[in-house]
Phi, psi and omega in degrees: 000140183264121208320166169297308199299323210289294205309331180302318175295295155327347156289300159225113194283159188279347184275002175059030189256150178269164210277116182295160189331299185309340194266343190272283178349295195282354192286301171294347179275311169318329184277344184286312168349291216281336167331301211288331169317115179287283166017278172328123197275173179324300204291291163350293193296324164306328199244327190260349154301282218294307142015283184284329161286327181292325188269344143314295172310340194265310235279302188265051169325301088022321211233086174265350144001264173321302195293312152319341163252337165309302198305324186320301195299322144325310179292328178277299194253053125262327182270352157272015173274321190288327169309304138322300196302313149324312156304338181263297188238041180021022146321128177297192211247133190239115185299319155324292182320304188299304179275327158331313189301298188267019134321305194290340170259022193285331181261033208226105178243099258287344166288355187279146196312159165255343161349123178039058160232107173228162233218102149344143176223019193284164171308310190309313176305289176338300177294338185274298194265034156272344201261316163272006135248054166211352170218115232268331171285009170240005154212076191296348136328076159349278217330321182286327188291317199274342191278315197308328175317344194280315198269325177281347173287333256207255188334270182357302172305339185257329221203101165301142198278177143248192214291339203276340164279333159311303181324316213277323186277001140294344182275350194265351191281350196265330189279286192300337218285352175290309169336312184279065204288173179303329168321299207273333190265055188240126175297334188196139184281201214267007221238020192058026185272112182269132234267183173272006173294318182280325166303316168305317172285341189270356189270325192282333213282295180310341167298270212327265152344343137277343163118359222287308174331338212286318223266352163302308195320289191315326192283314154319307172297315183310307181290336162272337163331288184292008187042046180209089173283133167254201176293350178295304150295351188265351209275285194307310211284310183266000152319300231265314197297310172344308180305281183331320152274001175305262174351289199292351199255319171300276189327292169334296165325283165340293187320311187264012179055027199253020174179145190298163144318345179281307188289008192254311219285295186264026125335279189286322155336292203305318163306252187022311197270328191276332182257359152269346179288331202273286185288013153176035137319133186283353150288285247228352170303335170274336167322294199274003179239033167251183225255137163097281217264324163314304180304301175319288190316305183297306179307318183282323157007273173307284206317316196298296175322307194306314177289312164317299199295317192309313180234029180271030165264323173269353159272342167292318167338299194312297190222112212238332194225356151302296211308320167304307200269328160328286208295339179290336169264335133323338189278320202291308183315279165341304180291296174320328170276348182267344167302331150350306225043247233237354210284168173281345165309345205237164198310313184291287166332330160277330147274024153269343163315284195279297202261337181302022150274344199240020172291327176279358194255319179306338195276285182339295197310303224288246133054275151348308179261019176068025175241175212190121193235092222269023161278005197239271200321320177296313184243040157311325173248338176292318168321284187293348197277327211269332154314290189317276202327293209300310169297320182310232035170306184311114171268146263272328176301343197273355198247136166285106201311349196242334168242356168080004164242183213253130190316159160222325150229138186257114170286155131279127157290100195264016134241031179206342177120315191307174177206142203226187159254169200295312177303301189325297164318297181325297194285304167328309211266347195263336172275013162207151168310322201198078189314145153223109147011102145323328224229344209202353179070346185292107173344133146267105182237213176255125192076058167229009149209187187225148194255139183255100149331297200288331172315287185319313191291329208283302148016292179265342148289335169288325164306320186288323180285308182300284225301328202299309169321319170320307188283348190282287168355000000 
């Protein structure tokens, strides 16, 4: 077999001349050999990856396609080499390895040919990389862990899972998701590098689509029921927040001139796409309509628009019809939560609740650029004036003392007295490290407060008494 030193010479000649096609040809098929070497130490297995990319790189220059499904293809066997050797000869799991493999899939998108990509489809393979992202003693590194989403995307597409592997990979998505910080959830960081979004939307879309969520959804609904979020609601709560700050971290970048308008336009799609994937995939939308996590969904919602309009007088200069089809895709978001229709439950009803005071300032900004975001712009004037009169009218008991709107269940906080709604708790506890009583500085835990029946019933009763005047009107 021909050794790592001889294929690196042949790679790079010593005469400084670049190595012809056949001499690339034979480096990769030879790094795949030395792959397939049991023999070989880590540092080894690392250097003949590293080969087989470079004589990729030489071999499809021209082609990047081609060089994207090699490299795919390269990522598979390696990582089922590594996969034995973990199962045979118990090597701990090497975070270098983890990330070359799934170096090697960063430009690989389910649109890409599937031609000569074939895939170990063994327990072995499987079992390895289910194992380092769903279990934190075979990869105790997060930041390494969450790179995996690339490499279980990138399988999926070749190798239908079954339900007990689909499962393990809702459990690694609830163990990781504090990893996946604003950074990592970018279609491509500033430097064109591609980020973890679209692997993370094609694993959730497909989660979804088979049903593998629900029993996360249920469990999330359950837990705010009982006012004890566990990782599942923390799970949904730091996604959705995620998006928003995702936007708001692009924007900033723009600001500071430290990335183009092309790379902002198709940022912000992509967040866009990923908070519509979150709030109304037909898994996870009953999830996203509870108490607490509805308020989160709307507020990053807005936050998000807001931020989109904030710097679209200077990306239309740039791109007038990148700028355009953003906003087209927000209006498309915006039609999918209004397809909801009317129940009070759903995310578009809250934010026409909470947020339609600021529908007229969004339509001005749209309008100014001869643009329109016209799921916003129909209750921009009807809104605000029928918000305003309708808090007058509210008695002062029906208000949640800490946001001022009107309760639907109302808790007492029994370390102040006060009394909020249940989405409020939900959202305290899920938005801070160490919740405390807003009113009193006082821990929040479970059972510092209590829920009012009878409040909730006077409650539904005015509401029934207002819609009935309404309809008289």
């Amino acid at each position: 077999m021909v050794t790592l030193d001889e294929l690196e010479q042949r790679l790079y000649p010593s005469d400084g001349s670049d190595p012809t096609s056949d001499e690339s040809c034979h480096v990769y098929h030879h790094s795949i050999l030395q792959l397939r070497n049991n023999t070989n130490s880590t540092a080894q297995l690392l250097r003949a990856i590293d080969v087989g990319k470079q004589a990729i790189g030489i071999l499809f220059k021209t082609c990047p396609e081609s060089r994207t499904m090699h490299w795919a293809r390269l990522a598979g066997y390696a990582a089922s080499t590594v996969a034995k050797r973990s199962k045979y000869f118990c090597e701990p799991v090497s975070v270098h390895v983890i990330r070359d493999i799934n170096c090697l899939l960063s430009h690989w998108e389910p649109s890409i040919s599937t031609q000569n990509v074939t895939l170990d489809q063994s327990d072995c393979l499987k079992n390895w990389m289910l194992s380092v992202f769903c279990d934190a003693r075979t990869c105790p590194d997060p930041s390494v862990r969450v790179l995996m989403l690339r490499f279980l995307a990138f399988y999926w597409h070749y190798v239908e899972l079954d339900t007990k592997a689909a499962l393990r990979i809702v459990s690694g998505v609830i163990l990781n998701y504090e990893a996946l910080d604003e950074e990592t959830l970018l279609p491509t960081d500033r430097q064109g590098e591609p980020g973890l979004l679209y692997p993370l939307m094609f694993l959730l879309e497909g989660l979804g689509r088979h049903g593998y969520l629900d029993h996360m959804c249920q469990a999330a609904i359950t837990q705010v029921r009982r006012l004890i979020p566990g990782p599942e609601t923390r799970c949904l709560a730091t996604m959705v927040q995620r998006a928003r700050r995702s936007a708001e971290r692009i924007k900033a970048m723009y600001m500071m001139f430290d990335v183009k308008a092309p790379y902002v336009l198709e940022s912000l799609t992509g967040v866009v796409k990923f908070f519509e994937v979150l709030v109304t995939s037909q898994s996870m939308v009953h999830a996203y309509e509870s108490p607490g996590l509805i308020k989160l969904a709307s507020d990053s919602l807005v936050d998000m628009i807001s931020t989109i309009l904030e710097i679209g007088p200077i990306l239309q200069l740039e791109s007038a019809t990148g700028y355009a089809d953003l906003l087209g895709m927000v209006n498309k978001t915006l039609e999918c939560l209004a397809l909801r229709g009317d129940s009070p439950k759903s995310v578009w009803v809250k934010v026409l609740q909470d947020h339609s005071h600021v529908f007229p300032r969004f339509t001005r900004q749209t309008q100014a650029m001869g643009l329109s975001i016209h799921f916003l712009s129909a209750y921009a004037g009807a809104k605000e004036a029928s918000w305003a009169e309708e808090m007058e009218e509210v008695p002062t008991k029906y208000l949640d003392s800490l946001t001022q709107d009107i309760m639907t269940e109302p808790v007492r906080l029994l370390t102040s007295g006060m009394t909020v709604d249940h989405s409020t708790i939900i959202t305290l506890l899920l938005t801070s490290i160490t919740p405390f009583d807003p009113f009193t500085r006082m821990p929040l835990c479970h059972g510092s407060f209590k829920r009012l029946p009878r409040l909730k019933r006077q409650i539904r009763e005015w509401k029934n008494r207002k819609h009935c005047e309404m309809e008289e009107e």
